[in-house]
Amino acid sequence: MPLVTINLIENVFDKTQKQEMIAKVTDAMVGIEGEAMRGLTWVVIKEVSEGEWGIGGKPLSSDDVHQIQAAAG
């Protein structure tokens, strides 16, 4: 049975967005492995504390991520 782990910085996505991630990732996996695997496909969301996730040597906060989202948007 597949297990997909999604790592996120805390305080970036709300509960509804995380539920949508779980549903869509499950749908993507079922599209590959077949509908019979839906009930056996696990999706786990793990949130990392702000400042404990870094890119390019710089720790990121939820504010940093929101700024990146706004610039891309």
PDB file of N, CA and C in Angstrom, residues 17-50:
ATOM      1  N   GLN A  17      -7.488  23.547   2.755  1.00  0.00           N
ATOM      2  CA  GLN A  17      -6.461  23.338   1.731  1.00  0.00           C
ATOM      3  C   GLN A  17      -5.732  22.002   1.937  1.00  0.00           C
ATOM      4  N   LYS A  18      -5.462  21.665   3.187  1.00  0.00           N
ATOM      5  CA  LYS A  18      -4.789  20.393   3.467  1.00  0.00           C
ATOM      6  C   LYS A  18      -5.700  19.211   3.114  1.00  0.00           C
ATOM      7  N   GLN A  19      -6.989  19.327   3.381  1.00  0.00           N
ATOM      8  CA  GLN A  19      -7.924  18.265   3.001  1.00  0.00           C
ATOM      9  C   GLN A  19      -7.966  18.105   1.483  1.00  0.00           C
ATOM     10  N   GLU A  20      -7.906  19.236   0.771  1.00  0.00           N
ATOM     11  CA  GLU A  20      -7.895  19.196  -0.694  1.00  0.00           C
ATOM     12  C   GLU A  20      -6.619  18.512  -1.201  1.00  0.00           C
ATOM     13  N   MET A  21      -5.479  18.799  -0.563  1.00  0.00           N
ATOM     14  CA  MET A  21      -4.226  18.132  -0.932  1.00  0.00           C
ATOM     15  C   MET A  21      -4.365  16.622  -0.782  1.00  0.00           C
ATOM     16  N   ILE A  22      -4.925  16.190   0.353  1.00  0.00           N
ATOM     17  CA  ILE A  22      -5.091  14.756   0.605  1.00  0.00           C
ATOM     18  C   ILE A  22      -5.964  14.126  -0.481  1.00  0.00           C
ATOM     19  N   ALA A  23      -7.077  14.761  -0.796  1.00  0.00           N
ATOM     20  CA  ALA A  23      -7.992  14.223  -1.810  1.00  0.00           C
ATOM     21  C   ALA A  23      -7.339  14.168  -3.184  1.00  0.00           C
ATOM     22  N   LYS A  24      -6.656  15.239  -3.578  1.00  0.00           N
ATOM     23  CA  LYS A  24      -6.077  15.291  -4.921  1.00  0.00           C
ATOM     24  C   LYS A  24      -4.865  14.372  -5.073  1.00  0.00           C
ATOM     25  N   VAL A  25      -4.057  14.260  -4.033  1.00  0.00           N
ATOM     26  CA  VAL A  25      -2.914  13.341  -4.100  1.00  0.00           C
ATOM     27  C   VAL A  25      -3.419  11.904  -4.150  1.00  0.00           C
ATOM     28  N   THR A  26      -4.455  11.607  -3.380  1.00  0.00           N
ATOM     29  CA  THR A  26      -5.059  10.272  -3.442  1.00  0.00           C
ATOM     30  C   THR A  26      -5.575   9.993  -4.848  1.00  0.00           C
ATOM     31  N   ASP A  27      -6.286  10.954  -5.436  1.00  0.00           N
ATOM     32  CA  ASP A  27      -6.795  10.791  -6.798  1.00  0.00           C
ATOM     33  C   ASP A  27      -5.659  10.553  -7.792  1.00  0.00           C
ATOM     34  N   ALA A  28      -4.564  11.282  -7.631  1.00  0.00           N
ATOM     35  CA  ALA A  28      -3.419  11.110  -8.541  1.00  0.00           C
ATOM     36  C   ALA A  28      -2.835   9.703  -8.417  1.00  0.00           C
ATOM     37  N   MET A  29      -2.688   9.221  -7.199  1.00  0.00           N
ATOM     38  CA  MET A  29      -2.148   7.874  -6.989  1.00  0.00           C
ATOM     39  C   MET A  29      -3.093   6.819  -7.548  1.00  0.00           C
ATOM     40  N   VAL A  30      -4.386   6.976  -7.324  1.00  0.00           N
ATOM     41  CA  VAL A  30      -5.366   6.024  -7.827  1.00  0.00           C
ATOM     42  C   VAL A  30      -5.362   6.023  -9.359  1.00  0.00           C
ATOM     43  N   GLY A  31      -5.116   7.173  -9.958  1.00  0.00           N
ATOM     44  CA  GLY A  31      -5.017   7.260 -11.411  1.00  0.00           C
ATOM     45  C   GLY A  31      -3.872   6.429 -11.963  1.00  0.00           C
ATOM     46  N   ILE A  32      -2.848   6.232 -11.159  1.00  0.00           N
ATOM     47  CA  ILE A  32      -1.685   5.443 -11.562  1.00  0.00           C
ATOM     48  C   ILE A  32      -1.866   3.975 -11.186  1.00  0.00           C
ATOM     49  N   GLU A  33      -2.317   3.723  -9.959  1.00  0.00           N
ATOM     50  CA  GLU A  33      -2.318   2.356  -9.432  1.00  0.00           C
ATOM     51  C   GLU A  33      -3.654   1.634  -9.568  1.00  0.00           C
ATOM     52  N   GLY A  34      -4.721   2.358  -9.876  1.00  0.00           N
ATOM     53  CA  GLY A  34      -6.035   1.744 -10.050  1.00  0.00           C
ATOM     54  C   GLY A  34      -6.956   2.001  -8.863  1.00  0.00           C
ATOM     55  N   GLU A  35      -8.244   2.058  -9.172  1.00  0.00           N
ATOM     56  CA  GLU A  35      -9.273   2.396  -8.183  1.00  0.00           C
ATOM     57  C   GLU A  35      -9.291   1.427  -6.999  1.00  0.00           C
ATOM     58  N   ALA A  36      -8.930   0.186  -7.221  1.00  0.00           N
ATOM     59  CA  ALA A  36      -8.954  -0.799  -6.133  1.00  0.00           C
ATOM     60  C   ALA A  36      -8.001  -0.418  -4.996  1.00  0.00           C
ATOM     61  N   MET A  37      -7.035   0.451  -5.262  1.00  0.00           N
ATOM     62  CA  MET A  37      -6.057   0.851  -4.252  1.00  0.00           C
ATOM     63  C   MET A  37      -6.482   2.084  -3.448  1.00  0.00           C
ATOM     64  N   ARG A  38      -7.618   2.712  -3.787  1.00  0.00           N
ATOM     65  CA  ARG A  38      -8.028   3.949  -3.105  1.00  0.00           C
ATOM     66  C   ARG A  38      -8.070   3.761  -1.584  1.00  0.00           C
ATOM     67  N   GLY A  39      -8.692   2.708  -1.111  1.00  0.00           N
ATOM     68  CA  GLY A  39      -8.827   2.490   0.322  1.00  0.00           C
ATOM     69  C   GLY A  39      -7.526   2.119   1.015  1.00  0.00           C
ATOM     70  N   LEU A  40      -6.491   1.862   0.236  1.00  0.00           N
ATOM     71  CA  LEU A  40      -5.187   1.488   0.788  1.00  0.00           C
ATOM     72  C   LEU A  40      -4.133   2.569   0.589  1.00  0.00           C
ATOM     73  N   THR A  41      -4.533   3.694   0.021  1.00  0.00           N
ATOM     74  CA  THR A  41      -3.600   4.786  -0.255  1.00  0.00           C
ATOM     75  C   THR A  41      -3.614   5.765   0.914  1.00  0.00           C
ATOM     76  N   TRP A  42      -2.465   5.894   1.545  1.00  0.00           N
ATOM     77  CA  TRP A  42      -2.319   6.781   2.697  1.00  0.00           C
ATOM     78  C   TRP A  42      -1.646   8.081   2.262  1.00  0.00           C
ATOM     79  N   VAL A  43      -2.161   9.192   2.765  1.00  0.00           N
ATOM     80  CA  VAL A  43      -1.520  10.491   2.569  1.00  0.00           C
ATOM     81  C   VAL A  43      -1.377  11.116   3.953  1.00  0.00           C
ATOM     82  N   VAL A  44      -0.149  11.495   4.295  1.00  0.00           N
ATOM     83  CA  VAL A  44       0.138  12.079   5.604  1.00  0.00           C
ATOM     84  C   VAL A  44       0.703  13.476   5.393  1.00  0.00           C
ATOM     85  N   ILE A  45       0.174  14.434   6.114  1.00  0.00           N
ATOM     86  CA  ILE A  45       0.717  15.789   6.074  1.00  0.00           C
ATOM     87  C   ILE A  45       1.485  16.029   7.368  1.00  0.00           C
ATOM     88  N   LYS A  46       2.729  16.427   7.216  1.00  0.00           N
ATOM     89  CA  LYS A  46       3.573  16.757   8.362  1.00  0.00           C
ATOM     90  C   LYS A  46       3.930  18.232   8.269  1.00  0.00           C
ATOM     91  N   GLU A  47       3.705  18.947   9.346  1.00  0.00           N
ATOM     92  CA  GLU A  47       4.030  20.370   9.363  1.00  0.00           C
ATOM     93  C   GLU A  47       5.318  20.588  10.146  1.00  0.00           C
ATOM     94  N   VAL A  48       6.190  21.358   9.532  1.00  0.00           N
ATOM     95  CA  VAL A  48       7.478  21.706  10.122  1.00  0.00           C
ATOM     96  C   VAL A  48       7.346  23.101  10.715  1.00  0.00           C
ATOM     97  N   SER A  49       7.876  23.289  11.903  1.00  0.00           N
ATOM     98  CA  SER A  49       7.803  24.602  12.553  1.00  0.00           C
ATOM     99  C   SER A  49       8.480  25.669  11.715  1.00  0.00           C
ATOM    100  N   GLU A  50       7.910  26.871  11.787  1.00  0.00           N
ATOM    101  CA  GLU A  50       8.511  28.002  11.070  1.00  0.00           C
ATOM    102  C   GLU A  50       9.960  28.175  11.515  1.00  0.00           C
TER     103      GLU A  50
END
